């Protein structure tokens, strides 16, 4: 049995560092590209969002950022936990891949390798007004960061329901 294991190490300029722990109530939650479809092999042909991350962090103050590798719900949950905040995710806003089996599968299956990030409302207005038009990859507003006491909720056409972070767990 052949096993190949690869590790990469990199550096980031301090002024561009975006941790998981910086999300604040009132921040808007954005995601690049689309979510879901890894079950159909989408995860085998992806372009890392390095250029997008560099452009966004060069032009804007990002409060928190993570890549969606283990599922949108699990990775957003990691930001919420590290930042000690909650969030309201808008189901109709989440950009699903045409290969996604369903919303529930798309937000849990992982290997999307998209950027998930938060920024303040004033920063988001600047981003939407100036930077978004320069980006080749779509970026979608999918939620808002709330106080931790409000928890993690999904807003749907039928109302709101509590979410539990779920996705691909490696161990």
PDB file of C-alpha atoms in Angstrom:
ATOM      1  CA  UNK A   1       0.000   0.000   0.000  1.00  0.00           C
ATOM      2  CA  UNK A   2       1.417   3.358  -1.048  1.00  0.00           C
ATOM      3  CA  UNK A   3       0.911   6.331   1.264  1.00  0.00           C
ATOM      4  CA  UNK A   4       2.068   9.812   0.320  1.00  0.00           C
ATOM      5  CA  UNK A   5       2.090  12.522   2.970  1.00  0.00           C
ATOM      6  CA  UNK A   6       2.925  16.131   2.144  1.00  0.00           C
ATOM      7  CA  UNK A   7       3.408  19.055   4.524  1.00  0.00           C
ATOM      8  CA  UNK A   8       3.842  22.679   3.532  1.00  0.00           C
ATOM      9  CA  UNK A   9       5.043  25.556   5.640  1.00  0.00           C
ATOM     10  CA  UNK A  10       4.650  29.185   4.718  1.00  0.00           C
ATOM     11  CA  UNK A  11       4.946  32.691   6.052  1.00  0.00           C
ATOM     12  CA  UNK A  12       2.649  35.675   5.918  1.00  0.00           C
ATOM     13  CA  UNK A  13       3.405  39.345   6.296  1.00  0.00           C
ATOM     14  CA  UNK A  14       2.243  40.469   9.749  1.00  0.00           C
ATOM     15  CA  UNK A  15       0.013  43.204   8.295  1.00  0.00           C
ATOM     16  CA  UNK A  16      -1.854  40.554   6.250  1.00  0.00           C
ATOM     17  CA  UNK A  17      -2.309  38.057   9.038  1.00  0.00           C
ATOM     18  CA  UNK A  18      -5.976  37.066   9.470  1.00  0.00           C
ATOM     19  CA  UNK A  19      -6.687  34.759  12.390  1.00  0.00           C
ATOM     20  CA  UNK A  20      -9.834  32.796  13.207  1.00  0.00           C
ATOM     21  CA  UNK A  21     -10.173  34.651  16.491  1.00  0.00           C
ATOM     22  CA  UNK A  22     -10.945  38.175  15.290  1.00  0.00           C
ATOM     23  CA  UNK A  23     -14.649  38.045  14.332  1.00  0.00           C
ATOM     24  CA  UNK A  24     -16.813  40.605  16.141  1.00  0.00           C
ATOM     25  CA  UNK A  25     -20.599  41.002  16.504  1.00  0.00           C
ATOM     26  CA  UNK A  26     -21.855  43.041  13.548  1.00  0.00           C
ATOM     27  CA  UNK A  27     -19.221  41.691  11.146  1.00  0.00           C
ATOM     28  CA  UNK A  28     -20.501  40.426   7.829  1.00  0.00           C
ATOM     29  CA  UNK A  29     -19.613  36.889   6.733  1.00  0.00           C
ATOM     30  CA  UNK A  30     -18.421  36.318   3.148  1.00  0.00           C
ATOM     31  CA  UNK A  31     -17.389  33.276   1.123  1.00  0.00           C
ATOM     32  CA  UNK A  32     -15.574  33.022  -2.209  1.00  0.00           C
ATOM     33  CA  UNK A  33     -16.724  30.741  -5.024  1.00  0.00           C
ATOM     34  CA  UNK A  34     -19.306  28.030  -4.426  1.00  0.00           C
ATOM     35  CA  UNK A  35     -19.894  25.393  -1.779  1.00  0.00           C
ATOM     36  CA  UNK A  36     -20.499  21.662  -2.215  1.00  0.00           C
ATOM     37  CA  UNK A  37     -19.874  19.059  -4.875  1.00  0.00           C
ATOM     38  CA  UNK A  38     -16.692  17.449  -3.587  1.00  0.00           C
ATOM     39  CA  UNK A  39     -18.429  14.084  -3.762  1.00  0.00           C
ATOM     40  CA  UNK A  40     -18.401  14.447  -7.550  1.00  0.00           C
ATOM     41  CA  UNK A  41     -14.647  15.037  -7.671  1.00  0.00           C
ATOM     42  CA  UNK A  42     -14.704  18.833  -7.545  1.00  0.00           C
ATOM     43  CA  UNK A  43     -12.059  18.710  -4.807  1.00  0.00           C
ATOM     44  CA  UNK A  44      -9.580  17.084  -7.199  1.00  0.00           C
ATOM     45  CA  UNK A  45      -9.497  20.109  -9.526  1.00  0.00           C
ATOM     46  CA  UNK A  46      -9.390  23.345  -7.560  1.00  0.00           C
ATOM     47  CA  UNK A  47      -7.404  26.556  -7.561  1.00  0.00           C
ATOM     48  CA  UNK A  48      -6.260  27.707  -4.099  1.00  0.00           C
ATOM     49  CA  UNK A  49      -7.606  31.173  -3.343  1.00  0.00           C
ATOM     50  CA  UNK A  50      -4.154  32.628  -2.637  1.00  0.00           C
ATOM     51  CA  UNK A  51      -4.517  35.570  -5.058  1.00  0.00           C
ATOM     52  CA  UNK A  52      -7.923  36.400  -3.629  1.00  0.00           C
ATOM     53  CA  UNK A  53      -6.640  36.248  -0.050  1.00  0.00           C
ATOM     54  CA  UNK A  54      -3.719  38.512  -0.919  1.00  0.00           C
ATOM     55  CA  UNK A  55      -5.956  41.072  -2.656  1.00  0.00           C
ATOM     56  CA  UNK A  56      -8.532  41.125   0.134  1.00  0.00           C
ATOM     57  CA  UNK A  57      -5.976  41.393   2.935  1.00  0.00           C
ATOM     58  CA  UNK A  58      -3.962  43.992   1.028  1.00  0.00           C
ATOM     59  CA  UNK A  59      -6.930  46.314   0.570  1.00  0.00           C
ATOM     60  CA  UNK A  60      -9.072  45.584   3.645  1.00  0.00           C
ATOM     61  CA  UNK A  61      -9.031  44.837   7.340  1.00  0.00           C
ATOM     62  CA  UNK A  62     -10.218  41.261   7.699  1.00  0.00           C
ATOM     63  CA  UNK A  63     -11.307  40.368  11.215  1.00  0.00           C
ATOM     64  CA  UNK A  64     -11.268  36.568  10.769  1.00  0.00           C
ATOM     65  CA  UNK A  65     -10.519  34.165   7.922  1.00  0.00           C
ATOM     66  CA  UNK A  66     -10.330  30.415   7.290  1.00  0.00           C
ATOM     67  CA  UNK A  67     -10.409  28.182   4.236  1.00  0.00           C
ATOM     68  CA  UNK A  68     -13.411  25.892   3.844  1.00  0.00           C
ATOM     69  CA  UNK A  69     -11.704  22.533   3.856  1.00  0.00           C
ATOM     70  CA  UNK A  70     -13.820  20.595   6.358  1.00  0.00           C
ATOM     71  CA  UNK A  71     -17.276  21.983   5.572  1.00  0.00           C
ATOM     72  CA  UNK A  72     -18.768  25.461   5.732  1.00  0.00           C
ATOM     73  CA  UNK A  73     -20.575  24.790   9.030  1.00  0.00           C
ATOM     74  CA  UNK A  74     -17.564  23.249  10.739  1.00  0.00           C
ATOM     75  CA  UNK A  75     -15.117  25.907   9.552  1.00  0.00           C
ATOM     76  CA  UNK A  76     -17.471  28.803  10.351  1.00  0.00           C
ATOM     77  CA  UNK A  77     -17.980  27.135  13.729  1.00  0.00           C
ATOM     78  CA  UNK A  78     -14.210  27.258  14.244  1.00  0.00           C
ATOM     79  CA  UNK A  79     -14.232  31.019  13.666  1.00  0.00           C
ATOM     80  CA  UNK A  80     -17.184  31.430  16.040  1.00  0.00           C
ATOM     81  CA  UNK A  81     -15.521  29.341  18.745  1.00  0.00           C
ATOM     82  CA  UNK A  82     -12.125  31.051  18.441  1.00  0.00           C
ATOM     83  CA  UNK A  83     -13.780  34.483  18.437  1.00  0.00           C
ATOM     84  CA  UNK A  84     -16.363  33.670  21.145  1.00  0.00           C
ATOM     85  CA  UNK A  85     -19.257  34.906  18.983  1.00  0.00           C
ATOM     86  CA  UNK A  86     -22.362  33.539  17.267  1.00  0.00           C
ATOM     87  CA  UNK A  87     -23.645  33.912  13.714  1.00  0.00           C
ATOM     88  CA  UNK A  88     -26.756  34.003  11.575  1.00  0.00           C
ATOM     89  CA  UNK A  89     -26.228  32.192   8.269  1.00  0.00           C
ATOM     90  CA  UNK A  90     -28.661  32.986   5.439  1.00  0.00           C
ATOM     91  CA  UNK A  91     -29.545  29.732   3.669  1.00  0.00           C
ATOM     92  CA  UNK A  92     -30.704  31.411   0.448  1.00  0.00           C
ATOM     93  CA  UNK A  93     -27.446  33.367   0.185  1.00  0.00           C
ATOM     94  CA  UNK A  94     -25.016  30.429   0.347  1.00  0.00           C
ATOM     95  CA  UNK A  95     -23.713  29.913  -3.219  1.00  0.00           C
ATOM     96  CA  UNK A  96     -24.114  26.214  -3.940  1.00  0.00           C
ATOM     97  CA  UNK A  97     -22.066  24.447  -6.582  1.00  0.00           C
ATOM     98  CA  UNK A  98     -24.095  22.933  -9.434  1.00  0.00           C
ATOM     99  CA  UNK A  99     -22.577  19.621  -8.270  1.00  0.00           C
ATOM    100  CA  UNK A 100     -23.968  19.969  -4.726  1.00  0.00           C
ATOM    101  CA  UNK A 101     -26.426  17.207  -3.807  1.00  0.00           C
ATOM    102  CA  UNK A 102     -28.339  19.400  -1.351  1.00  0.00           C
ATOM    103  CA  UNK A 103     -27.838  22.372   0.937  1.00  0.00           C
ATOM    104  CA  UNK A 104     -27.281  20.116   3.959  1.00  0.00           C
ATOM    105  CA  UNK A 105     -24.675  18.026   2.135  1.00  0.00           C
ATOM    106  CA  UNK A 106     -22.946  21.066   0.635  1.00  0.00           C
ATOM    107  CA  UNK A 107     -22.375  22.846   3.950  1.00  0.00           C
ATOM    108  CA  UNK A 108     -21.014  19.707   5.629  1.00  0.00           C
ATOM    109  CA  UNK A 109     -18.987  17.711   3.092  1.00  0.00           C
ATOM    110  CA  UNK A 110     -15.918  19.981   2.865  1.00  0.00           C
ATOM    111  CA  UNK A 111     -12.995  20.150   0.485  1.00  0.00           C
ATOM    112  CA  UNK A 112     -14.347  23.328  -1.127  1.00  0.00           C
ATOM    113  CA  UNK A 113     -11.096  25.214  -0.476  1.00  0.00           C
ATOM    114  CA  UNK A 114     -12.900  28.549  -0.594  1.00  0.00           C
ATOM    115  CA  UNK A 115     -12.180  31.508   1.684  1.00  0.00           C
ATOM    116  CA  UNK A 116     -14.585  32.252   4.521  1.00  0.00           C
ATOM    117  CA  UNK A 117     -13.994  35.638   6.127  1.00  0.00           C
ATOM    118  CA  UNK A 118     -15.544  38.378   8.240  1.00  0.00           C
ATOM    119  CA  UNK A 119     -15.194  42.138   8.160  1.00  0.00           C
ATOM    120  CA  UNK A 120     -16.903  45.092   9.785  1.00  0.00           C
ATOM    121  CA  UNK A 121     -19.835  46.798   8.060  1.00  0.00           C
ATOM    122  CA  UNK A 122     -17.821  49.917   7.072  1.00  0.00           C
ATOM    123  CA  UNK A 123     -15.025  47.724   5.698  1.00  0.00           C
ATOM    124  CA  UNK A 124     -17.571  45.555   3.861  1.00  0.00           C
ATOM    125  CA  UNK A 125     -19.071  48.641   2.212  1.00  0.00           C
ATOM    126  CA  UNK A 126     -15.603  49.603   0.947  1.00  0.00           C
ATOM    127  CA  UNK A 127     -15.010  46.027  -0.226  1.00  0.00           C
ATOM    128  CA  UNK A 128     -18.327  45.816  -2.071  1.00  0.00           C
ATOM    129  CA  UNK A 129     -17.900  49.271  -3.575  1.00  0.00           C
ATOM    130  CA  UNK A 130     -14.306  49.016  -4.757  1.00  0.00           C
ATOM    131  CA  UNK A 131     -12.577  45.660  -4.529  1.00  0.00           C
ATOM    132  CA  UNK A 132     -15.291  43.148  -5.445  1.00  0.00           C
ATOM    133  CA  UNK A 133     -15.437  44.373  -9.067  1.00  0.00           C
ATOM    134  CA  UNK A 134     -11.685  43.708  -9.429  1.00  0.00           C
ATOM    135  CA  UNK A 135     -11.968  40.093  -8.315  1.00  0.00           C
ATOM    136  CA  UNK A 136     -12.165  37.236 -10.796  1.00  0.00           C
ATOM    137  CA  UNK A 137     -13.734  34.912  -8.219  1.00  0.00           C
ATOM    138  CA  UNK A 138     -17.274  35.578  -6.999  1.00  0.00           C
ATOM    139  CA  UNK A 139     -17.630  36.601  -3.357  1.00  0.00           C
ATOM    140  CA  UNK A 140     -20.980  36.288  -1.594  1.00  0.00           C
ATOM    141  CA  UNK A 141     -22.334  37.778   1.625  1.00  0.00           C
ATOM    142  CA  UNK A 142     -23.778  34.777   3.496  1.00  0.00           C
ATOM    143  CA  UNK A 143     -24.307  35.902   7.077  1.00  0.00           C
ATOM    144  CA  UNK A 144     -23.682  38.164  10.001  1.00  0.00           C
ATOM    145  CA  UNK A 145     -21.713  37.656  13.207  1.00  0.00           C
ATOM    146  CA  UNK A 146     -23.806  37.963  16.358  1.00  0.00           C
ATOM    147  CA  UNK A 147     -23.275  37.923  20.092  1.00  0.00           C
ATOM    148  CA  UNK A 148     -22.335  34.472  21.407  1.00  0.00           C
ATOM    149  CA  UNK A 149     -25.581  34.295  23.425  1.00  0.00           C
ATOM    150  CA  UNK A 150     -27.577  34.201  20.175  1.00  0.00           C
ATOM    151  CA  UNK A 151     -25.716  31.072  19.089  1.00  0.00           C
ATOM    152  CA  UNK A 152     -25.269  29.753  15.577  1.00  0.00           C
ATOM    153  CA  UNK A 153     -28.513  29.912  13.597  1.00  0.00           C
ATOM    154  CA  UNK A 154     -29.664  29.316  10.036  1.00  0.00           C
ATOM    155  CA  UNK A 155     -32.221  31.740   8.613  1.00  0.00           C
ATOM    156  CA  UNK A 156     -34.517  29.998   6.129  1.00  0.00           C
ATOM    157  CA  UNK A 157     -37.775  30.892   4.410  1.00  0.00           C
ATOM    158  CA  UNK A 158     -39.536  28.967   7.194  1.00  0.00           C
ATOM    159  CA  UNK A 159     -37.805  30.771  10.048  1.00  0.00           C
ATOM    160  CA  UNK A 160     -34.672  30.147  12.048  1.00  0.00           C
ATOM    161  CA  UNK A 161     -33.142  26.966  13.371  1.00  0.00           C
ATOM    162  CA  UNK A 162     -30.141  26.363  15.576  1.00  0.00           C
ATOM    163  CA  UNK A 163     -27.065  24.967  13.892  1.00  0.00           C
ATOM    164  CA  UNK A 164     -24.350  22.759  15.246  1.00  0.00           C
ATOM    165  CA  UNK A 165     -21.006  22.967  13.501  1.00  0.00           C
ATOM    166  CA  UNK A 166     -20.630  19.778  11.504  1.00  0.00           C
ATOM    167  CA  UNK A 167     -18.438  18.602   8.686  1.00  0.00           C
ATOM    168  CA  UNK A 168     -15.496  16.382   7.958  1.00  0.00           C
ATOM    169  CA  UNK A 169     -13.493  15.440  11.037  1.00  0.00           C
ATOM    170  CA  UNK A 170     -10.077  13.992  10.256  1.00  0.00           C
ATOM    171  CA  UNK A 171      -9.647  12.181  13.546  1.00  0.00           C
TER     172      UNK A 171
END
